Amino acid sequence: MDKLPKQPTTMEKLPEELLSDILIRLPAKQLAQFRCVSKPMNTLLSQPSFIKSHLHRSIHNNDEMFMVFYSELCLDGEIPIIAHPSHSPDIENPNFINLPASLTIPPGYTHSSILGSLNGLICFGLWPTYTVFVRDPIICIWNPSLNALRILPPYTIPASLGFEGIDLHIRFGYDPETDDYKVVKFSRLFQRPATAFGSYFKEWLEVEVYSMRKGSWKLINDRFPSHVGWISEFAGLSIIGSDGHDGHIHWLCELNGKITKHAIVAFDLATETFGEIPLPDSIQQYKKDRTKLLGHLSGNLCVMSYMEDGDIEVWVMNEYGVAESWVKHHVFSQFSGNIVPLGFILNKDFLLQGDKNRLALYDQIAAKANSLEVIATSRFGFDRVKIISYVDSLVWIAPAS
């Protein structure tokens, strides 16, 4: 008697280890569709271990890219979001991602800002046009790979208190201890006299932290250090999102006092407390005409110091939180003209802004600069551009069940 032909084995009947090894090579968008195939398949693809393995593979396979956004975040669809793959940064892909159709922008909200980008998640805020009746920004977390968007619930402290003004600071970070993504929001309160122009700093208000795992905001006990008078935020073309991946968020701050001093304020996402990290002594001694900029190089906190038509110094903290571990790693003096350092992108390449609305990626190993053109129009201007690192990701944005 002839044997019946062997029936083909379905994917679900494969050993889980082999199935995982196959699926981990697929893009997140396709894997998201596989979740609907069956309950066992959904269970496998939803496991935190699989999601992390897929993310790590994307990072280590050089699948990262950097994206160029305008501060309006292309809300009207006229200006595309430009993606540059890490393996070929001179290639422009204007159709890689689009804002999800589920995003309904309320009337009066005309622009937005990127607040952070980590592990394939992009956090941004929608901002209203300034009026007498100030409205709070709407904060969103977005995974373009899954076309998933979460609009965060309102926070507690409003954006305006009578004649007193509030300067909002909102950042996005990842806590590896609890595998949780968090949004940190605090405000600087100004007192505005009713009969005079100007304003003066009054106090730092309470700090609120949103937990994506819990799906809610909470007020924490710790406050932003009271002796900090100013936070140095880069308003023009800048890299957003290289911070917050290691369980800490950082701000470069100017301290109150007769002598201008700077320090790094760090927020620990696990303990939800603030700390202070001193800058290298030699940077503190520099004159005011040198600009300072925070960044990350190969996973380590770094600070860049530069002046117009001068050299660019890069200091790296080899042991996190230890002031004595600051080491001067690079001094870039080979650049001439109007060159502005923006920081390190894709974990290693040094991104520079030149004249004529151009960017240059400096490869430290090859010691050469690749010229990159960034879209800039008379309507938006080059100073509104924000750049983020991005990677394909299965990280879901819903609270944990």
mmCIF file of C-alpha atoms in Angstrom:
data_model
loop_
_atom_site.group_PDB
_atom_site.id
_atom_site.type_symbol
_atom_site.label_atom_id
_atom_site.label_comp_id
_atom_site.label_asym_id
_atom_site.label_seq_id
_atom_site.Cartn_x
_atom_site.Cartn_y
_atom_site.Cartn_z
ATOM 1 C CA MET A 1 0.000 0.000 0.000
ATOM 2 C CA ASP A 2 1.429 3.346 -1.044
ATOM 3 C CA LYS A 3 2.136 5.862 1.694
ATOM 4 C CA LEU A 4 0.096 9.002 1.649
ATOM 5 C CA PRO A 5 2.102 12.126 0.771
ATOM 6 C CA LYS A 6 3.359 13.968 3.810
ATOM 7 C CA GLN A 7 1.263 17.006 4.621
ATOM 8 C CA PRO A 8 3.217 20.293 4.803
ATOM 9 C CA THR A 9 3.863 21.568 8.284
ATOM 10 C CA THR A 10 2.229 24.904 9.135
ATOM 11 C CA MET A 11 4.283 27.611 10.789
ATOM 12 C CA GLU A 12 2.387 27.213 14.038
ATOM 13 C CA LYS A 13 3.420 23.563 14.319
ATOM 14 C CA LEU A 14 7.115 24.379 14.151
ATOM 15 C CA PRO A 15 9.103 24.255 17.402
ATOM 16 C CA GLU A 16 8.795 27.599 19.163
ATOM 17 C CA GLU A 17 12.545 28.226 19.106
ATOM 18 C CA LEU A 18 12.710 27.676 15.336
ATOM 19 C CA LEU A 19 9.566 29.728 14.758
ATOM 20 C CA SER A 20 10.978 32.605 16.782
ATOM 21 C CA ASP A 21 14.224 32.478 14.811
ATOM 22 C CA ILE A 22 12.238 32.826 11.577
ATOM 23 C CA LEU A 23 9.843 35.526 12.728
ATOM 24 C CA ILE A 24 12.490 37.707 14.352
ATOM 25 C CA ARG A 25 13.901 38.466 10.886
ATOM 26 C CA LEU A 26 10.646 40.015 9.658
ATOM 27 C CA PRO A 27 9.717 43.713 9.883
ATOM 28 C CA ALA A 28 7.479 44.833 12.729
ATOM 29 C CA LYS A 29 4.621 45.827 10.419
ATOM 30 C CA GLN A 30 4.380 42.304 9.007
ATOM 31 C CA LEU A 31 4.661 40.715 12.453
ATOM 32 C CA ALA A 32 1.813 42.902 13.686
ATOM 33 C CA GLN A 33 -0.384 41.366 10.979
ATOM 34 C CA PHE A 34 0.653 37.861 12.093
ATOM 35 C CA ARG A 35 -0.791 38.587 15.541
ATOM 36 C CA CYS A 36 -4.234 38.167 14.013
ATOM 37 C CA VAL A 37 -3.475 34.674 12.657
ATOM 38 C CA SER A 38 -4.147 32.772 15.868
ATOM 39 C CA LYS A 39 -4.039 33.022 19.635
ATOM 40 C CA PRO A 40 -0.724 31.099 19.988
ATOM 41 C CA MET A 41 0.902 33.316 17.354
ATOM 42 C CA ASN A 42 -0.323 36.450 19.117
ATOM 43 C CA THR A 43 0.994 35.111 22.439
ATOM 44 C CA LEU A 44 4.451 34.457 20.961
ATOM 45 C CA LEU A 45 4.740 37.828 19.239
ATOM 46 C CA SER A 46 3.517 39.663 22.354
ATOM 47 C CA GLN A 47 6.113 38.160 24.678
ATOM 48 C CA PRO A 48 8.438 40.854 26.091
ATOM 49 C CA SER A 49 11.438 38.597 25.412
ATOM 50 C CA PHE A 50 10.541 38.328 21.704
ATOM 51 C CA ILE A 51 9.895 42.077 21.402
ATOM 52 C CA LYS A 52 13.295 42.863 22.983
ATOM 53 C CA SER A 53 15.105 40.296 20.820
ATOM 54 C CA HIS A 54 13.514 41.739 17.676
ATOM 55 C CA LEU A 55 14.533 45.263 18.745
ATOM 56 C CA HIS A 56 18.126 44.243 19.554
ATOM 57 C CA ARG A 57 18.448 42.473 16.216
ATOM 58 C CA SER A 58 17.258 45.582 14.367
ATOM 59 C CA ILE A 59 19.822 47.715 16.210
ATOM 60 C CA HIS A 60 22.788 45.359 15.851
ATOM 61 C CA ASN A 61 22.043 44.662 12.175
ATOM 62 C CA ASN A 62 22.563 48.343 11.429
ATOM 63 C CA ASP A 63 18.873 48.782 10.602
ATOM 64 C CA GLU A 64 18.715 52.106 12.438
ATOM 65 C CA MET A 65 18.024 55.322 10.576
ATOM 66 C CA PHE A 66 17.720 58.967 11.352
ATOM 67 C CA MET A 67 14.657 60.981 10.459
ATOM 68 C CA VAL A 68 14.300 64.669 9.746
ATOM 69 C CA PHE A 69 11.198 66.423 11.092
ATOM 70 C CA TYR A 70 9.985 69.984 11.000
ATOM 71 C CA SER A 71 8.630 71.475 14.215
ATOM 72 C CA GLU A 72 5.171 71.397 12.649
ATOM 73 C CA LEU A 73 5.715 67.632 12.296
ATOM 74 C CA CYS A 74 4.322 67.902 8.768
ATOM 75 C CA LEU A 75 0.790 68.218 10.152
ATOM 76 C CA ASP A 76 -0.579 69.590 6.900
ATOM 77 C CA GLY A 77 1.094 66.896 4.809
ATOM 78 C CA GLU A 78 2.919 69.382 2.596
ATOM 79 C CA ILE A 79 6.427 68.565 3.858
ATOM 80 C CA PRO A 80 7.361 64.870 4.120
ATOM 81 C CA ILE A 81 9.251 63.231 6.962
ATOM 82 C CA ILE A 82 12.639 62.308 5.503
ATOM 83 C CA ALA A 83 14.330 59.035 6.524
ATOM 84 C CA HIS A 84 18.038 58.334 6.047
ATOM 85 C CA PRO A 85 19.170 54.686 6.529
ATOM 86 C CA SER A 86 22.314 54.269 8.634
ATOM 87 C CA HIS A 87 24.060 52.070 6.056
ATOM 88 C CA SER A 88 23.496 54.679 3.293
ATOM 89 C CA PRO A 89 22.907 58.036 5.021
ATOM 90 C CA ASP A 90 23.057 59.978 1.767
ATOM 91 C CA ILE A 91 19.852 58.259 0.568
ATOM 92 C CA GLU A 92 16.603 60.137 1.259
ATOM 93 C CA ASN A 93 13.324 58.274 1.700
ATOM 94 C CA PRO A 94 10.427 60.751 1.976
ATOM 95 C CA ASN A 95 7.706 58.080 2.115
ATOM 96 C CA PHE A 96 8.970 55.835 4.896
ATOM 97 C CA ILE A 97 6.411 56.885 7.526
ATOM 98 C CA ASN A 98 3.294 59.023 7.704
ATOM 99 C CA LEU A 99 1.234 60.210 10.614
ATOM 100 C CA PRO A 100 -1.558 57.720 11.417
ATOM 101 C CA ALA A 101 -5.008 58.483 10.093
ATOM 102 C CA SER A 102 -6.354 58.054 13.638
ATOM 103 C CA LEU A 103 -4.699 61.319 14.707
ATOM 104 C CA THR A 104 -7.413 63.969 14.821
ATOM 105 C CA ILE A 105 -5.946 67.411 15.399
ATOM 106 C CA PRO A 106 -8.296 69.689 17.400
ATOM 107 C CA PRO A 107 -9.056 73.165 16.034
ATOM 108 C CA GLY A 108 -6.470 75.729 17.090
ATOM 109 C CA TYR A 109 -3.588 73.277 17.396
ATOM 110 C CA THR A 110 -1.273 74.371 14.620
ATOM 111 C CA HIS A 111 2.204 73.035 15.373
ATOM 112 C CA SER A 112 4.048 70.378 17.322
ATOM 113 C CA SER A 113 7.418 69.416 18.725
ATOM 114 C CA ILE A 114 9.379 66.186 19.066
ATOM 115 C CA LEU A 115 9.895 65.335 22.750
ATOM 116 C CA GLY A 116 11.933 62.152 22.379
ATOM 117 C CA SER A 117 12.537 58.981 20.390
ATOM 118 C CA LEU A 118 13.481 55.622 21.912
ATOM 119 C CA ASN A 119 13.351 52.022 20.695
ATOM 120 C CA GLY A 120 11.065 52.832 17.781
ATOM 121 C CA LEU A 121 8.668 55.018 19.805
ATOM 122 C CA ILE A 122 8.337 58.721 19.022
ATOM 123 C CA CYS A 123 6.912 61.068 21.652
ATOM 124 C CA PHE A 124 5.602 64.402 20.405
ATOM 125 C CA GLY A 125 3.366 67.220 21.561
ATOM 126 C CA LEU A 126 0.666 69.126 19.702
ATOM 127 C CA TRP A 127 0.658 72.810 20.605
ATOM 128 C CA PRO A 128 -2.098 75.407 20.228
ATOM 129 C CA THR A 129 -1.680 78.816 18.703
ATOM 130 C CA TYR A 130 -0.974 81.249 21.519
ATOM 131 C CA THR A 131 -4.075 83.118 22.657
ATOM 132 C CA VAL A 132 -5.183 84.871 25.807
ATOM 133 C CA PHE A 133 -6.779 81.610 26.909
ATOM 134 C CA VAL A 134 -3.802 79.269 26.925
ATOM 135 C CA ARG A 135 -4.550 75.586 26.356
ATOM 136 C CA ASP A 136 -2.403 72.656 27.354
ATOM 137 C CA PRO A 137 -0.431 70.755 24.709
ATOM 138 C CA ILE A 138 -1.588 67.282 23.721
ATOM 139 C CA ILE A 139 1.131 64.656 24.251
ATOM 140 C CA CYS A 140 1.277 61.555 22.044
ATOM 141 C CA ILE A 141 3.381 58.392 21.857
ATOM 142 C CA TRP A 142 3.625 56.894 18.395
ATOM 143 C CA ASN A 143 5.028 53.666 16.953
ATOM 144 C CA PRO A 144 5.221 54.226 13.170
ATOM 145 C CA SER A 145 6.170 50.578 12.518
ATOM 146 C CA LEU A 146 2.844 49.417 13.984
ATOM 147 C CA ASN A 147 0.923 52.540 12.891
ATOM 148 C CA ALA A 148 -0.123 52.806 16.534
ATOM 149 C CA LEU A 149 -0.744 56.085 18.366
ATOM 150 C CA ARG A 150 -1.592 56.761 22.000
ATOM 151 C CA ILE A 151 -2.834 60.165 23.148
ATOM 152 C CA LEU A 152 -1.894 60.638 26.780
ATOM 153 C CA PRO A 153 -4.520 61.724 29.316
ATOM 154 C CA PRO A 154 -4.349 65.331 30.596
ATOM 155 C CA TYR A 155 -1.870 66.076 33.345
ATOM 156 C CA THR A 156 -2.703 67.838 36.606
ATOM 157 C CA ILE A 157 -0.984 71.234 36.560
ATOM 158 C CA PRO A 158 -2.383 73.528 33.819
ATOM 159 C CA ALA A 159 -0.410 75.607 31.336
ATOM 160 C CA SER A 160 -1.483 78.978 32.708
ATOM 161 C CA LEU A 161 -2.308 80.400 36.129
ATOM 162 C CA GLY A 162 -3.864 83.834 35.828
ATOM 163 C CA PHE A 163 -1.173 86.464 35.369
ATOM 164 C CA GLU A 164 1.543 83.908 36.062
ATOM 165 C CA GLY A 165 3.177 82.207 33.108
ATOM 166 C CA ILE A 166 4.451 78.644 32.888
ATOM 167 C CA ASP A 167 7.420 77.449 30.878
ATOM 168 C CA LEU A 168 6.851 73.740 30.167
ATOM 169 C CA HIS A 169 9.592 71.113 29.977
ATOM 170 C CA ILE A 170 8.556 67.649 28.755
ATOM 171 C CA ARG A 171 10.884 64.712 28.078
ATOM 172 C CA PHE A 172 10.592 61.029 27.169
ATOM 173 C CA GLY A 173 12.648 58.151 28.571
ATOM 174 C CA TYR A 174 12.913 54.406 29.150
ATOM 175 C CA ASP A 175 13.342 52.694 32.519
ATOM 176 C CA PRO A 176 15.084 49.328 31.912
ATOM 177 C CA GLU A 177 14.511 48.225 35.526
ATOM 178 C CA THR A 178 10.743 48.114 35.086
ATOM 179 C CA ASP A 179 10.670 47.902 31.267
ATOM 180 C CA ASP A 180 8.528 51.033 31.249
ATOM 181 C CA TYR A 181 8.450 54.119 29.045
ATOM 182 C CA LYS A 182 7.862 57.368 30.920
ATOM 183 C CA VAL A 183 7.126 61.001 30.149
ATOM 184 C CA VAL A 184 8.512 63.540 32.625
ATOM 185 C CA LYS A 185 6.833 66.934 32.781
ATOM 186 C CA PHE A 186 7.616 69.935 34.975
ATOM 187 C CA SER A 187 7.246 73.679 34.740
ATOM 188 C CA ARG A 188 9.027 76.883 35.566
ATOM 189 C CA LEU A 189 6.673 79.488 36.988
ATOM 190 C CA PHE A 190 7.019 83.180 36.140
ATOM 191 C CA GLN A 191 5.410 86.068 37.979
ATOM 192 C CA ARG A 192 4.008 88.589 35.509
ATOM 193 C CA PRO A 193 3.198 91.992 37.038
ATOM 194 C CA ALA A 194 -0.196 93.311 35.951
ATOM 195 C CA THR A 195 1.050 96.831 35.170
ATOM 196 C CA ALA A 196 4.595 96.263 33.922
ATOM 197 C CA PHE A 197 6.365 94.495 31.130
ATOM 198 C CA GLY A 198 8.654 91.520 31.614
ATOM 199 C CA SER A 199 8.614 88.705 34.104
ATOM 200 C CA TYR A 200 10.835 87.080 36.678
ATOM 201 C CA PHE A 201 11.473 83.506 37.694
ATOM 202 C CA LYS A 202 9.446 82.439 40.714
ATOM 203 C CA GLU A 203 9.776 78.680 41.303
ATOM 204 C CA TRP A 204 9.845 75.198 39.808
ATOM 205 C CA LEU A 205 6.433 73.541 40.104
ATOM 206 C CA GLU A 206 5.685 69.943 41.010
ATOM 207 C CA VAL A 207 6.927 67.202 38.697
ATOM 208 C CA GLU A 208 4.545 64.784 36.998
ATOM 209 C CA VAL A 209 5.519 61.420 35.505
ATOM 210 C CA TYR A 210 3.448 59.412 33.042
ATOM 211 C CA SER A 211 3.939 55.639 33.059
ATOM 212 C CA MET A 212 3.071 53.890 29.799
ATOM 213 C CA ARG A 213 2.842 50.594 31.669
ATOM 214 C CA LYS A 214 0.226 52.010 34.067
ATOM 215 C CA GLY A 215 -1.378 54.399 31.588
ATOM 216 C CA SER A 216 -1.576 57.302 34.028
ATOM 217 C CA TRP A 217 0.175 60.401 35.412
ATOM 218 C CA LYS A 218 1.292 60.882 38.985
ATOM 219 C CA LEU A 219 2.822 63.702 40.998
ATOM 220 C CA ILE A 220 6.164 62.776 42.552
ATOM 221 C CA ASN A 221 7.743 64.054 45.765
ATOM 222 C CA ASP A 222 11.010 65.301 44.293
ATOM 223 C CA ARG A 223 11.230 68.675 42.537
ATOM 224 C CA PHE A 224 13.611 70.126 40.000
ATOM 225 C CA PRO A 225 16.614 71.646 41.887
ATOM 226 C CA SER A 226 15.692 75.103 43.175
ATOM 227 C CA HIS A 227 19.189 76.555 42.571
ATOM 228 C CA VAL A 228 18.821 76.018 38.810
ATOM 229 C CA GLY A 229 17.865 79.253 37.084
ATOM 230 C CA TRP A 230 17.831 78.206 33.455
ATOM 231 C CA ILE A 231 17.695 75.084 31.287
ATOM 232 C CA SER A 232 19.730 75.200 28.100
ATOM 233 C CA GLU A 233 17.385 73.946 25.372
ATOM 234 C CA PHE A 234 18.635 74.004 21.781
ATOM 235 C CA ALA A 235 15.852 75.855 19.957
ATOM 236 C CA GLY A 236 17.176 75.538 16.412
ATOM 237 C CA LEU A 237 18.219 72.559 14.322
ATOM 238 C CA SER A 238 19.041 69.804 16.816
ATOM 239 C CA ILE A 239 19.116 66.098 17.549
ATOM 240 C CA ILE A 240 16.250 64.916 19.733
ATOM 241 C CA GLY A 241 15.963 61.575 21.474
ATOM 242 C CA SER A 242 19.541 60.411 22.014
ATOM 243 C CA ASP A 243 18.883 60.864 25.743
ATOM 244 C CA GLY A 244 16.729 58.781 28.107
ATOM 245 C CA HIS A 245 17.564 55.293 26.824
ATOM 246 C CA ASP A 246 19.604 54.206 29.859
ATOM 247 C CA GLY A 247 17.148 55.006 32.641
ATOM 248 C CA HIS A 248 18.178 58.661 33.007
ATOM 249 C CA ILE A 249 17.096 61.951 31.422
ATOM 250 C CA HIS A 250 19.509 64.887 31.385
ATOM 251 C CA TRP A 251 19.353 68.674 31.143
ATOM 252 C CA LEU A 252 22.243 71.099 30.790
ATOM 253 C CA CYS A 253 21.495 73.875 33.276
ATOM 254 C CA GLU A 254 22.743 77.269 34.367
ATOM 255 C CA LEU A 255 22.943 77.646 38.155
ATOM 256 C CA ASN A 256 21.871 80.705 40.119
ATOM 257 C CA GLY A 257 24.743 82.778 41.471
ATOM 258 C CA LYS A 258 27.029 85.740 40.824
ATOM 259 C CA ILE A 259 29.405 83.576 38.779
ATOM 260 C CA THR A 260 27.880 81.729 35.820
ATOM 261 C CA LYS A 261 28.243 78.001 36.367
ATOM 262 C CA HIS A 262 26.734 75.063 34.526
ATOM 263 C CA ALA A 263 25.828 71.559 35.637
ATOM 264 C CA ILE A 264 23.935 68.548 34.334
ATOM 265 C CA VAL A 265 20.695 67.720 36.149
ATOM 266 C CA ALA A 266 19.782 64.028 35.836
ATOM 267 C CA PHE A 267 16.446 62.375 36.506
ATOM 268 C CA ASP A 268 16.508 58.702 37.518
ATOM 269 C CA LEU A 269 13.459 57.075 35.910
ATOM 270 C CA ALA A 270 13.531 54.129 38.323
ATOM 271 C CA THR A 271 13.697 56.050 41.624
ATOM 272 C CA GLU A 272 12.021 59.151 40.126
ATOM 273 C CA THR A 273 14.517 61.481 41.794
ATOM 274 C CA PHE A 274 16.786 64.271 40.559
ATOM 275 C CA GLY A 275 20.553 64.387 40.894
ATOM 276 C CA GLU A 276 23.369 66.619 39.709
ATOM 277 C CA ILE A 277 26.444 65.806 37.621
ATOM 278 C CA PRO A 278 29.271 68.366 37.444
ATOM 279 C CA LEU A 279 30.832 69.275 34.117
ATOM 280 C CA PRO A 280 34.566 68.800 33.484
ATOM 281 C CA ASP A 281 36.535 71.521 35.293
ATOM 282 C CA SER A 282 38.166 72.812 32.130
ATOM 283 C CA ILE A 283 34.755 73.359 30.497
ATOM 284 C CA GLN A 284 33.541 75.310 33.535
ATOM 285 C CA GLN A 285 36.566 77.602 33.206
ATOM 286 C CA TYR A 286 35.835 78.460 29.577
ATOM 287 C CA LYS A 287 34.552 81.900 28.722
ATOM 288 C CA LYS A 288 30.917 82.481 27.864
ATOM 289 C CA ASP A 289 31.597 82.569 24.134
ATOM 290 C CA ARG A 290 31.917 78.765 24.050
ATOM 291 C CA THR A 291 28.606 76.947 23.551
ATOM 292 C CA LYS A 292 27.958 73.721 25.460
ATOM 293 C CA LEU A 293 25.803 70.862 24.219
ATOM 294 C CA LEU A 294 24.847 67.507 25.753
ATOM 295 C CA GLY A 295 24.794 64.235 23.832
ATOM 296 C CA HIS A 296 25.629 60.525 23.881
ATOM 297 C CA LEU A 297 28.513 58.677 22.286
ATOM 298 C CA SER A 298 28.519 54.859 22.194
ATOM 299 C CA GLY A 299 26.056 54.785 25.092
ATOM 300 C CA ASN A 300 28.014 57.202 27.302
ATOM 301 C CA LEU A 301 27.012 60.697 28.356
ATOM 302 C CA CYS A 302 29.075 63.356 26.596
ATOM 303 C CA VAL A 303 29.300 67.131 26.469
ATOM 304 C CA MET A 304 30.487 69.162 23.495
ATOM 305 C CA SER A 305 32.071 72.583 23.783
ATOM 306 C CA TYR A 306 32.665 74.807 20.783
ATOM 307 C CA MET A 307 32.937 78.374 19.569
ATOM 308 C CA GLU A 308 32.345 79.936 16.168
ATOM 309 C CA ASP A 309 35.330 79.434 13.844
ATOM 310 C CA GLY A 310 37.052 77.467 16.611
ATOM 311 C CA ASP A 311 37.656 73.886 17.589
ATOM 312 C CA ILE A 312 35.044 71.436 18.886
ATOM 313 C CA GLU A 313 35.842 69.491 22.057
ATOM 314 C CA VAL A 314 34.004 66.285 23.007
ATOM 315 C CA TRP A 315 34.203 65.069 26.612
ATOM 316 C CA VAL A 316 32.863 61.613 27.515
ATOM 317 C CA MET A 317 31.890 60.330 30.970
ATOM 318 C CA ASN A 318 33.334 56.795 31.026
ATOM 319 C CA GLU A 319 31.698 55.849 34.347
ATOM 320 C CA TYR A 320 28.201 57.242 34.754
ATOM 321 C CA GLY A 321 27.818 59.733 37.596
ATOM 322 C CA VAL A 322 31.534 59.797 38.470
ATOM 323 C CA ALA A 323 32.915 63.310 37.907
ATOM 324 C CA GLU A 324 36.507 62.079 37.779
ATOM 325 C CA SER A 325 35.727 59.848 34.790
ATOM 326 C CA TRP A 326 35.294 62.745 32.314
ATOM 327 C CA VAL A 327 37.801 62.250 29.479
ATOM 328 C CA LYS A 328 38.455 64.468 26.477
ATOM 329 C CA HIS A 329 37.939 62.056 23.569
ATOM 330 C CA HIS A 330 37.988 64.305 20.530
ATOM 331 C CA VAL A 331 39.097 67.725 19.427
ATOM 332 C CA PHE A 332 37.741 68.539 15.975
ATOM 333 C CA SER A 333 39.757 71.400 14.536
ATOM 334 C CA GLN A 334 39.777 70.462 10.843
ATOM 335 C CA PHE A 335 36.469 72.154 10.047
ATOM 336 C CA SER A 336 36.377 75.707 8.772
ATOM 337 C CA GLY A 337 33.613 78.192 8.147
ATOM 338 C CA ASN A 338 30.259 78.450 9.865
ATOM 339 C CA ILE A 339 30.109 74.924 11.366
ATOM 340 C CA VAL A 340 27.740 74.085 14.241
ATOM 341 C CA PRO A 341 27.987 70.654 15.946
ATOM 342 C CA LEU A 342 24.643 68.971 16.597
ATOM 343 C CA GLY A 343 25.880 65.823 18.333
ATOM 344 C CA PHE A 344 26.284 62.147 17.643
ATOM 345 C CA ILE A 345 23.679 60.266 15.629
ATOM 346 C CA LEU A 346 23.324 56.514 15.079
ATOM 347 C CA ASN A 347 25.549 56.092 18.158
ATOM 348 C CA LYS A 348 28.819 57.028 16.454
ATOM 349 C CA ASP A 349 28.665 59.526 13.565
ATOM 350 C CA PHE A 350 29.155 63.207 14.333
ATOM 351 C CA LEU A 351 26.462 65.393 12.768
ATOM 352 C CA LEU A 352 27.398 68.938 11.792
ATOM 353 C CA GLN A 353 25.389 71.829 10.423
ATOM 354 C CA GLY A 354 27.087 73.849 7.712
ATOM 355 C CA ASP A 355 26.062 76.804 5.626
ATOM 356 C CA LYS A 356 23.597 76.764 2.720
ATOM 357 C CA ASN A 357 21.169 74.534 4.628
ATOM 358 C CA ARG A 358 23.428 71.492 4.551
ATOM 359 C CA LEU A 359 24.281 68.786 7.040
ATOM 360 C CA ALA A 360 27.477 66.764 7.187
ATOM 361 C CA LEU A 361 27.974 63.370 8.816
ATOM 362 C CA TYR A 362 31.522 62.966 10.069
ATOM 363 C CA ASP A 363 32.701 59.354 10.142
ATOM 364 C CA GLN A 364 35.347 59.167 12.878
ATOM 365 C CA ILE A 365 36.797 55.918 11.570
ATOM 366 C CA ALA A 366 36.997 56.929 7.925
ATOM 367 C CA ALA A 367 37.762 60.527 8.952
ATOM 368 C CA LYS A 368 35.658 62.030 6.226
ATOM 369 C CA ALA A 369 32.455 64.047 5.987
ATOM 370 C CA ASN A 370 29.522 63.000 3.833
ATOM 371 C CA SER A 371 27.478 65.959 2.703
ATOM 372 C CA LEU A 372 23.729 65.679 3.235
ATOM 373 C CA GLU A 373 21.090 68.032 1.927
ATOM 374 C CA VAL A 374 18.093 68.636 4.177
ATOM 375 C CA ILE A 375 14.771 69.869 2.779
ATOM 376 C CA ALA A 376 14.281 73.496 3.794
ATOM 377 C CA THR A 377 11.621 75.873 2.522
ATOM 378 C CA SER A 378 10.992 79.544 2.997
ATOM 379 C CA ARG A 379 7.855 78.653 4.961
ATOM 380 C CA PHE A 380 9.522 76.545 7.647
ATOM 381 C CA GLY A 381 13.157 77.530 7.646
ATOM 382 C CA PHE A 382 16.140 75.396 8.536
ATOM 383 C CA ASP A 383 16.145 76.381 12.202
ATOM 384 C CA ARG A 384 12.920 74.437 12.847
ATOM 385 C CA VAL A 385 14.319 71.053 11.825
ATOM 386 C CA LYS A 386 14.577 68.271 14.416
ATOM 387 C CA ILE A 387 16.451 65.020 13.865
ATOM 388 C CA ILE A 388 15.852 61.707 15.651
ATOM 389 C CA SER A 389 17.272 58.187 15.617
ATOM 390 C CA TYR A 390 14.707 55.552 14.730
ATOM 391 C CA VAL A 391 14.574 51.765 14.524
ATOM 392 C CA ASP A 392 11.918 49.237 13.489
ATOM 393 C CA SER A 393 10.143 48.126 16.659
ATOM 394 C CA LEU A 394 7.366 45.894 18.029
ATOM 395 C CA VAL A 395 7.114 47.857 21.279
ATOM 396 C CA TRP A 396 3.418 48.348 21.932
ATOM 397 C CA ILE A 397 2.078 51.620 23.330
ATOM 398 C CA ALA A 398 -0.927 50.376 25.304
ATOM 399 C CA PRO A 399 -0.746 50.044 29.097
ATOM 400 C CA ALA A 400 0.098 46.579 30.382
ATOM 401 C CA SER A 401 -2.978 44.460 31.014
#
